[in-house]
């Protein structure tokens, strides 16, 4: 029984981490469930899991729902997924530190696209906060999920 429970937890860690981080949405610490983008990015591009892409697209759409953006994060994810298909130029699975710099670039592009049309000083401060907070939590969250999924 114990082995079955451990096996289940190992296999469900990527899926549960997205669900939990999206559900723990708090306006200051996790606005719109944006921290769920960390395991979505990690398990889609750095350590791909079979059949994770439809799940990731659904949760990008749910992040859009909480962020009140139409299909912004979903479109950005799909665009990045298409660009990642050209692995003859770069391979995220072989980068150091779980491709943290690529994740920061992905998040930066997304947040800047949201900030520029509605630029305010407070909006800029919130954008900087979300970028710094999410980028800081990327390595601990990915390392934790990686160890739990082993």
PDB file of C-alpha atoms in Angstrom:
ATOM      1  CA  UNK A   1       0.000   0.000   0.000  1.00  0.00           C
ATOM      2  CA  UNK A   2       2.811   2.400   0.900  1.00  0.00           C
ATOM      3  CA  UNK A   3       4.585   1.740  -2.405  1.00  0.00           C
ATOM      4  CA  UNK A   4       1.412   2.497  -4.348  1.00  0.00           C
ATOM      5  CA  UNK A   5       0.959   5.789  -2.501  1.00  0.00           C
ATOM      6  CA  UNK A   6       4.583   6.809  -3.130  1.00  0.00           C
ATOM      7  CA  UNK A   7       4.251   5.854  -6.801  1.00  0.00           C
ATOM      8  CA  UNK A   8       1.050   7.889  -7.098  1.00  0.00           C
ATOM      9  CA  UNK A   9       2.658  10.938  -5.477  1.00  0.00           C
ATOM     10  CA  UNK A  10       5.699  10.703  -7.738  1.00  0.00           C
ATOM     11  CA  UNK A  11       3.584  10.543 -10.865  1.00  0.00           C
ATOM     12  CA  UNK A  12       1.094  13.205  -9.787  1.00  0.00           C
ATOM     13  CA  UNK A  13       3.580  15.799  -8.474  1.00  0.00           C
ATOM     14  CA  UNK A  14       3.744  17.882 -11.681  1.00  0.00           C
ATOM     15  CA  UNK A  15      -0.025  17.956 -12.040  1.00  0.00           C
ATOM     16  CA  UNK A  16      -0.713  18.649  -8.365  1.00  0.00           C
ATOM     17  CA  UNK A  17       1.920  21.394  -8.146  1.00  0.00           C
ATOM     18  CA  UNK A  18       0.195  23.345 -10.930  1.00  0.00           C
ATOM     19  CA  UNK A  19      -3.213  22.840  -9.365  1.00  0.00           C
ATOM     20  CA  UNK A  20      -2.079  23.859  -5.870  1.00  0.00           C
ATOM     21  CA  UNK A  21      -0.130  26.924  -7.005  1.00  0.00           C
ATOM     22  CA  UNK A  22      -3.020  28.103  -9.155  1.00  0.00           C
ATOM     23  CA  UNK A  23      -5.525  27.555  -6.365  1.00  0.00           C
ATOM     24  CA  UNK A  24      -3.405  29.441  -3.788  1.00  0.00           C
ATOM     25  CA  UNK A  25      -4.066  32.739  -5.511  1.00  0.00           C
ATOM     26  CA  UNK A  26      -3.522  35.744  -3.237  1.00  0.00           C
ATOM     27  CA  UNK A  27      -3.470  39.283  -4.589  1.00  0.00           C
ATOM     28  CA  UNK A  28       0.009  40.191  -3.278  1.00  0.00           C
ATOM     29  CA  UNK A  29       1.903  36.878  -3.078  1.00  0.00           C
ATOM     30  CA  UNK A  30       0.390  35.005  -6.005  1.00  0.00           C
ATOM     31  CA  UNK A  31      -1.713  37.367  -8.110  1.00  0.00           C
ATOM     32  CA  UNK A  32      -3.981  35.495 -10.485  1.00  0.00           C
ATOM     33  CA  UNK A  33      -2.244  32.233  -9.612  1.00  0.00           C
ATOM     34  CA  UNK A  34       0.800  33.316 -11.646  1.00  0.00           C
ATOM     35  CA  UNK A  35       3.101  31.027  -9.642  1.00  0.00           C
ATOM     36  CA  UNK A  36       1.454  28.097 -11.427  1.00  0.00           C
ATOM     37  CA  UNK A  37       3.333  29.207 -14.532  1.00  0.00           C
ATOM     38  CA  UNK A  38       6.541  27.893 -12.897  1.00  0.00           C
ATOM     39  CA  UNK A  39       5.680  24.170 -12.992  1.00  0.00           C
ATOM     40  CA  UNK A  40       3.853  24.703 -16.285  1.00  0.00           C
ATOM     41  CA  UNK A  41       7.029  26.087 -17.842  1.00  0.00           C
ATOM     42  CA  UNK A  42       9.305  23.552 -16.158  1.00  0.00           C
ATOM     43  CA  UNK A  43       7.336  20.415 -17.005  1.00  0.00           C
ATOM     44  CA  UNK A  44       6.555  21.606 -20.526  1.00  0.00           C
ATOM     45  CA  UNK A  45       9.960  22.795 -21.679  1.00  0.00           C
ATOM     46  CA  UNK A  46      12.771  21.824 -19.290  1.00  0.00           C
ATOM     47  CA  UNK A  47      11.616  18.375 -18.234  1.00  0.00           C
ATOM     48  CA  UNK A  48       8.781  17.497 -20.622  1.00  0.00           C
ATOM     49  CA  UNK A  49       6.138  15.047 -19.461  1.00  0.00           C
ATOM     50  CA  UNK A  50       3.876  13.176 -21.894  1.00  0.00           C
ATOM     51  CA  UNK A  51       0.353  14.583 -22.094  1.00  0.00           C
ATOM     52  CA  UNK A  52       1.234  17.607 -19.973  1.00  0.00           C
ATOM     53  CA  UNK A  53       0.715  20.129 -22.775  1.00  0.00           C
ATOM     54  CA  UNK A  54      -3.120  20.017 -22.855  1.00  0.00           C
ATOM     55  CA  UNK A  55      -3.136  20.336 -19.063  1.00  0.00           C
ATOM     56  CA  UNK A  56      -0.725  23.291 -19.269  1.00  0.00           C
ATOM     57  CA  UNK A  57      -2.856  25.029 -21.897  1.00  0.00           C
ATOM     58  CA  UNK A  58      -5.945  24.588 -19.739  1.00  0.00           C
ATOM     59  CA  UNK A  59      -4.208  26.088 -16.711  1.00  0.00           C
ATOM     60  CA  UNK A  60      -2.765  28.949 -18.749  1.00  0.00           C
ATOM     61  CA  UNK A  61      -6.351  29.670 -19.711  1.00  0.00           C
ATOM     62  CA  UNK A  62      -7.356  29.532 -16.023  1.00  0.00           C
ATOM     63  CA  UNK A  63      -4.526  31.939 -15.163  1.00  0.00           C
ATOM     64  CA  UNK A  64      -5.920  34.197 -17.884  1.00  0.00           C
ATOM     65  CA  UNK A  65      -9.332  33.901 -16.244  1.00  0.00           C
ATOM     66  CA  UNK A  66      -8.016  35.001 -12.849  1.00  0.00           C
ATOM     67  CA  UNK A  67      -5.814  37.722 -14.387  1.00  0.00           C
ATOM     68  CA  UNK A  68      -8.798  38.964 -16.417  1.00  0.00           C
ATOM     69  CA  UNK A  69      -6.782  38.788 -19.619  1.00  0.00           C
ATOM     70  CA  UNK A  70      -8.554  37.175 -22.519  1.00  0.00           C
ATOM     71  CA  UNK A  71      -6.146  34.491 -23.733  1.00  0.00           C
ATOM     72  CA  UNK A  72      -2.832  36.243 -23.170  1.00  0.00           C
ATOM     73  CA  UNK A  73      -0.898  33.657 -21.124  1.00  0.00           C
ATOM     74  CA  UNK A  74      -2.378  30.854 -23.191  1.00  0.00           C
ATOM     75  CA  UNK A  75      -1.236  32.513 -26.413  1.00  0.00           C
ATOM     76  CA  UNK A  76       2.215  33.259 -24.996  1.00  0.00           C
ATOM     77  CA  UNK A  77       2.571  29.650 -23.854  1.00  0.00           C
ATOM     78  CA  UNK A  78       1.492  28.316 -27.257  1.00  0.00           C
ATOM     79  CA  UNK A  79       3.882  30.710 -29.030  1.00  0.00           C
ATOM     80  CA  UNK A  80       6.758  29.640 -26.816  1.00  0.00           C
ATOM     81  CA  UNK A  81       5.792  25.992 -27.289  1.00  0.00           C
ATOM     82  CA  UNK A  82       5.966  26.475 -31.054  1.00  0.00           C
ATOM     83  CA  UNK A  83       9.323  28.266 -30.812  1.00  0.00           C
ATOM     84  CA  UNK A  84      10.643  25.493 -28.566  1.00  0.00           C
ATOM     85  CA  UNK A  85       9.895  23.047 -31.374  1.00  0.00           C
ATOM     86  CA  UNK A  86      12.997  24.373 -33.134  1.00  0.00           C
ATOM     87  CA  UNK A  87      15.373  22.501 -30.849  1.00  0.00           C
ATOM     88  CA  UNK A  88      18.077  22.476 -33.473  1.00  0.00           C
ATOM     89  CA  UNK A  89      18.913  26.003 -32.286  1.00  0.00           C
ATOM     90  CA  UNK A  90      18.561  25.556 -28.532  1.00  0.00           C
ATOM     91  CA  UNK A  91      17.615  22.804 -26.129  1.00  0.00           C
ATOM     92  CA  UNK A  92      16.090  23.819 -22.801  1.00  0.00           C
ATOM     93  CA  UNK A  93      16.464  20.346 -21.342  1.00  0.00           C
ATOM     94  CA  UNK A  94      20.256  20.757 -21.224  1.00  0.00           C
ATOM     95  CA  UNK A  95      20.522  24.237 -19.707  1.00  0.00           C
ATOM     96  CA  UNK A  96      21.878  24.863 -16.209  1.00  0.00           C
ATOM     97  CA  UNK A  97      19.725  25.815 -13.227  1.00  0.00           C
ATOM     98  CA  UNK A  98      16.557  24.425 -14.785  1.00  0.00           C
ATOM     99  CA  UNK A  99      16.656  27.118 -17.514  1.00  0.00           C
ATOM    100  CA  UNK A 100      15.914  29.891 -15.040  1.00  0.00           C
ATOM    101  CA  UNK A 101      17.135  32.623 -17.398  1.00  0.00           C
ATOM    102  CA  UNK A 102      14.847  31.463 -20.183  1.00  0.00           C
ATOM    103  CA  UNK A 103      11.954  31.414 -17.721  1.00  0.00           C
ATOM    104  CA  UNK A 104      12.758  34.967 -16.610  1.00  0.00           C
ATOM    105  CA  UNK A 105      12.812  36.069 -20.244  1.00  0.00           C
ATOM    106  CA  UNK A 106       9.472  34.319 -20.883  1.00  0.00           C
ATOM    107  CA  UNK A 107       7.904  35.972 -17.829  1.00  0.00           C
ATOM    108  CA  UNK A 108       9.473  39.360 -18.597  1.00  0.00           C
ATOM    109  CA  UNK A 109       8.075  39.392 -22.129  1.00  0.00           C
ATOM    110  CA  UNK A 110       4.628  38.467 -20.842  1.00  0.00           C
ATOM    111  CA  UNK A 111       4.566  41.015 -18.044  1.00  0.00           C
ATOM    112  CA  UNK A 112       5.915  43.813 -20.251  1.00  0.00           C
ATOM    113  CA  UNK A 113       3.242  43.100 -22.861  1.00  0.00           C
ATOM    114  CA  UNK A 114       0.644  43.496 -20.106  1.00  0.00           C
ATOM    115  CA  UNK A 115       2.244  46.618 -18.605  1.00  0.00           C
ATOM    116  CA  UNK A 116       2.934  48.750 -21.682  1.00  0.00           C
ATOM    117  CA  UNK A 117      -0.669  49.299 -22.913  1.00  0.00           C
ATOM    118  CA  UNK A 118      -1.879  50.341 -19.419  1.00  0.00           C
ATOM    119  CA  UNK A 119       1.235  51.965 -18.017  1.00  0.00           C
ATOM    120  CA  UNK A 120       0.975  53.481 -14.548  1.00  0.00           C
ATOM    121  CA  UNK A 121       3.580  53.890 -11.832  1.00  0.00           C
ATOM    122  CA  UNK A 122       1.734  51.509  -9.495  1.00  0.00           C
ATOM    123  CA  UNK A 123       1.316  49.016 -12.350  1.00  0.00           C
ATOM    124  CA  UNK A 124       5.053  49.197 -12.999  1.00  0.00           C
ATOM    125  CA  UNK A 125       5.820  48.517  -9.318  1.00  0.00           C
ATOM    126  CA  UNK A 126       3.420  45.556  -9.289  1.00  0.00           C
ATOM    127  CA  UNK A 127       4.994  44.201 -12.477  1.00  0.00           C
ATOM    128  CA  UNK A 128       8.490  44.481 -11.018  1.00  0.00           C
ATOM    129  CA  UNK A 129       7.311  42.776  -7.827  1.00  0.00           C
ATOM    130  CA  UNK A 130       5.681  39.868  -9.693  1.00  0.00           C
ATOM    131  CA  UNK A 131       8.738  39.445 -11.920  1.00  0.00           C
ATOM    132  CA  UNK A 132      11.181  39.440  -8.997  1.00  0.00           C
ATOM    133  CA  UNK A 133       9.016  37.254  -6.752  1.00  0.00           C
ATOM    134  CA  UNK A 134       8.212  34.647  -9.403  1.00  0.00           C
ATOM    135  CA  UNK A 135      11.806  34.549 -10.656  1.00  0.00           C
ATOM    136  CA  UNK A 136      13.087  34.105  -7.107  1.00  0.00           C
ATOM    137  CA  UNK A 137      10.697  31.224  -6.427  1.00  0.00           C
ATOM    138  CA  UNK A 138      11.448  29.452  -9.719  1.00  0.00           C
ATOM    139  CA  UNK A 139      14.507  27.511  -8.545  1.00  0.00           C
ATOM    140  CA  UNK A 140      13.084  26.386  -5.151  1.00  0.00           C
ATOM    141  CA  UNK A 141       9.779  25.277  -6.676  1.00  0.00           C
ATOM    142  CA  UNK A 142      11.420  23.421  -9.556  1.00  0.00           C
ATOM    143  CA  UNK A 143      13.943  21.735  -7.265  1.00  0.00           C
ATOM    144  CA  UNK A 144      11.197  20.669  -4.868  1.00  0.00           C
ATOM    145  CA  UNK A 145       8.994  19.249  -7.613  1.00  0.00           C
ATOM    146  CA  UNK A 146      11.991  17.568  -9.210  1.00  0.00           C
ATOM    147  CA  UNK A 147      12.868  15.814  -5.942  1.00  0.00           C
ATOM    148  CA  UNK A 148       9.293  14.820  -5.264  1.00  0.00           C
ATOM    149  CA  UNK A 149       8.848  13.427  -8.766  1.00  0.00           C
ATOM    150  CA  UNK A 150      11.973  11.214  -8.579  1.00  0.00           C
TER     151      UNK A 150
END
